[in-house]
XYZ file of C-alpha atoms in Angstrom:
243
model
C 15.063 -11.685 -16.482
C 17.507 -12.363 -13.519
C 20.354 -11.108 -14.963
C 19.069 -8.452 -16.102
C 17.326 -7.106 -12.875
C 20.274 -8.320 -10.745
C 22.621 -5.876 -13.279
C 20.131 -2.990 -12.175
C 20.299 -3.390 -8.373
C 23.733 -3.421 -8.444
C 24.256 -0.310 -10.855
C 21.157 1.765 -8.995
C 22.885 3.450 -7.059
C 25.343 5.102 -9.143
C 22.793 6.904 -11.332
C 24.301 10.387 -11.085
C 27.440 8.942 -12.606
C 26.272 7.140 -14.453
C 27.501 7.935 -18.147
C 24.639 8.141 -21.366
C 25.465 4.752 -23.022
C 25.566 3.570 -19.303
C 21.650 5.342 -18.328
C 20.473 3.867 -21.452
C 20.845 0.297 -20.973
C 20.282 0.297 -17.275
C 16.561 2.408 -18.935
C 16.012 -1.058 -21.252
C 17.384 -2.642 -17.952
C 14.085 -0.862 -16.426
C 11.707 -0.989 -19.132
C 12.507 -5.135 -20.039
C 11.928 -4.953 -15.223
C 8.736 -3.675 -15.916
C 7.117 -5.388 -18.632
C 8.270 -8.295 -17.058
C 7.093 -8.113 -13.755
C 3.611 -6.695 -15.117
C 2.640 -10.107 -17.243
C 4.929 -12.810 -14.224
C 5.097 -10.585 -10.780
C 8.821 -10.135 -8.953
C 9.390 -13.293 -6.440
C 10.422 -12.180 -3.054
C 14.426 -11.678 -3.366
C 14.271 -9.257 -6.312
C 11.072 -7.318 -4.613
C 12.946 -7.488 -1.188
C 15.873 -5.552 -3.264
C 14.084 -3.827 -5.822
C 12.098 -1.885 -2.729
C 14.937 -0.800 -1.088
C 17.529 0.111 -3.644
C 14.341 2.143 -5.186
C 12.115 3.999 -1.740
C 15.616 4.648 -0.420
C 17.966 5.499 -2.590
C 16.947 8.714 -4.446
C 18.490 8.289 -7.693
C 16.451 8.298 -10.840
C 13.304 10.804 -11.381
C 10.536 10.553 -9.522
C 8.568 8.854 -12.451
C 11.440 6.240 -13.188
C 11.232 5.188 -8.810
C 8.022 5.019 -9.424
C 6.944 3.115 -11.993
C 9.591 0.396 -10.474
C 7.850 0.369 -7.540
C 4.805 -0.726 -8.322
C 6.507 -3.025 -10.412
C 7.020 -4.697 -6.747
C 4.338 -7.375 -7.619
C 4.712 -10.716 -6.061
C 4.528 -13.861 -8.839
C 3.411 -15.810 -6.179
C 2.023 -16.710 -2.466
C 5.589 -15.914 -1.278
C 5.878 -11.524 -1.389
C 9.141 -10.132 1.695
C 6.640 -8.279 4.503
C 9.419 -7.142 6.216
C 9.902 -4.360 3.784
C 6.588 -2.746 4.009
C 7.028 -1.131 8.038
C 10.276 0.065 6.690
C 8.297 1.234 3.745
C 6.290 2.867 6.432
C 8.765 4.401 7.754
C 10.424 6.388 5.450
C 6.935 8.091 4.163
C 6.305 8.755 7.502
C 10.059 11.275 7.754
C 9.827 14.647 8.061
C 11.197 16.316 4.915
C 10.304 13.348 2.184
C 8.340 14.774 -1.498
C 4.769 14.464 -0.253
C 4.659 12.643 -3.966
C 6.918 10.475 -3.694
C 5.201 9.633 0.138
C 1.819 9.036 -2.427
C 3.780 6.529 -4.209
C 5.068 4.306 -1.262
C 1.614 4.523 0.160
C -0.779 3.649 -2.760
C 1.424 0.502 -3.876
C 1.165 -0.422 -0.106
C -2.865 -0.147 -0.348
C -3.322 -2.067 -3.944
C -1.381 -4.104 -2.642
C -4.004 -5.100 0.198
C -7.212 -4.120 -2.681
C -6.439 -7.094 -4.854
C -5.230 -9.214 -1.388
C -2.348 -9.959 -3.303
C -0.722 -9.700 0.528
C -2.059 -10.851 3.951
C -3.162 -8.850 5.156
C -3.290 -10.289 8.422
C 0.961 -10.471 8.429
C 2.789 -8.502 11.460
C 4.601 -7.047 9.815
C 1.101 -4.937 8.298
C 0.170 -4.704 11.435
C 2.791 -2.960 12.863
C 2.591 -0.033 11.117
C -0.419 0.587 12.124
C 0.427 3.784 14.730
C 2.482 5.394 12.027
C -0.233 5.173 9.990
C -3.190 6.250 11.765
C -0.573 10.071 12.200
C -0.911 10.280 8.926
C -4.592 10.875 8.596
C -3.823 14.471 9.592
C -2.103 14.919 6.149
C -4.159 16.361 3.552
C -2.031 15.175 0.267
C -2.143 11.499 2.359
C -6.026 10.907 4.163
C -7.217 9.516 1.982
C -4.595 6.450 1.140
C -3.341 5.601 4.408
C -7.559 5.615 5.568
C -7.497 3.060 2.853
C -4.742 0.887 3.790
C -5.784 1.291 8.013
C -10.083 -0.171 6.406
C -8.379 -2.641 6.135
C -5.841 -3.827 8.909
C -8.444 -2.469 11.647
C -8.002 -4.731 14.064
C -10.704 -4.357 17.709
C -7.400 -3.654 19.379
C -7.155 -0.293 17.766
C -10.083 1.055 18.581
C -9.743 3.460 21.083
C -11.378 6.501 23.314
C -8.510 9.026 22.026
C -7.925 7.854 18.019
C -11.423 7.597 17.807
C -11.950 11.377 18.942
C -9.181 11.937 16.570
C -11.178 10.993 13.652
C -13.711 12.775 15.224
C -12.095 16.185 14.623
C -10.581 14.916 11.649
C -14.154 14.342 10.337
C -14.988 17.837 10.223
C -12.152 19.789 8.635
C -12.248 20.575 5.542
C -11.823 17.707 3.258
C -11.451 14.825 5.067
C -15.143 13.651 5.261
C -14.851 11.509 2.276
C -12.450 9.200 3.232
C -12.494 9.508 7.287
C -16.289 8.501 7.149
C -14.891 4.654 6.013
C -12.353 4.268 8.470
C -15.030 5.885 11.585
C -17.352 3.193 10.299
C -14.849 0.520 11.075
C -15.105 1.865 14.963
C -18.094 1.637 14.936
C -18.712 -1.819 13.946
C -16.025 -2.858 17.111
C -16.464 -0.518 19.597
C -20.576 1.190 18.738
C -20.554 2.509 22.877
C -18.003 5.006 21.158
C -19.564 6.190 18.114
C -23.026 7.005 18.672
C -24.054 9.925 16.142
C -25.775 8.176 12.650
C -22.783 8.058 10.013
C -23.364 8.903 5.979
C -22.850 6.428 4.313
C -20.422 8.347 2.643
C -17.220 6.938 -0.083
C -14.595 7.501 -1.305
C -12.709 5.130 -3.712
C -8.624 5.337 -4.077
C -8.493 3.698 -6.770
C -4.462 1.701 -7.927
C -2.584 4.042 -11.218
C -3.776 2.105 -14.721
C -0.122 0.150 -14.539
C -0.117 -0.647 -11.058
C -3.663 -1.422 -10.979
C -3.622 -4.209 -14.428
C 0.446 -5.633 -12.187
C -2.080 -6.444 -9.005
C -4.708 -7.633 -11.039
C -2.491 -10.280 -13.043
C -1.159 -11.128 -9.412
C -4.713 -11.598 -7.895
C -5.433 -13.514 -11.044
C -2.652 -15.820 -10.245
C -3.286 -16.317 -6.717
C -6.852 -16.981 -6.921
C -5.254 -20.281 -8.404
C -3.054 -21.458 -5.677
C -4.403 -23.164 -2.137
C -2.744 -19.711 -0.276
C -5.130 -16.762 -1.716
C -5.720 -14.693 1.471
C -8.816 -13.390 -1.209
C -10.995 -11.155 1.952
C -12.329 -13.685 3.795
C -9.869 -12.352 7.294
C -12.336 -8.983 6.570
C -15.103 -10.128 9.169
C -16.657 -6.568 9.600
C -16.681 -6.405 6.153
C -19.440 -9.332 5.773
C -20.785 -7.860 8.301
C -21.349 -4.507 7.137
C -23.062 -5.749 4.007
C -25.384 -8.090 6.198
C -26.882 -5.047 7.472
C -27.318 -2.723 4.955
């Protein structure tokens, strides 16, 4: 597997210049990597190399790039967390394709949803401001909200951000994806959200291919002592008790 993946990573930047035979070879290598990752996951080094190539290099069509990005699921508890802020920063660029922007954030949200990565890692939380600024986009609001629900801490809940969320909630089509985040803000700072909140939620589910890979990774990690689980989300447990 490492040989095939290494060849793909080395040649990925030449996508436009490849001959038909080379393109066929790379397609076979990428198909092999995708299937291997689904069953076994990838090492930290491979994920680090692959994500940087796929996210920043526009050398494949969007469907292939998305499949390769969704293959970046760890085989163990070791994950190159430093790629997360790079991915989030890239997703916030003004000229990025909305489809690719959504794909990047969906990958990150999936890793968090299935507890495959540790939400307390510092590289994840430094993305908070960038992710919060994406809430004004109708196209990625739901998935950005999903990530913020995982990483919000007490210090993130400020009067100004609360006002922004309450304003966004009134926009057409925003209430279902903003309400859950406002509920977390109210848990941390009930003095800032005094109104009664209806329990309107909207699940942002990852694509089937990504979900299957993440589920397999979750099962692998559950067999180790380092599985993060969802115990770090104390607000979630407290909210369950209040229901």
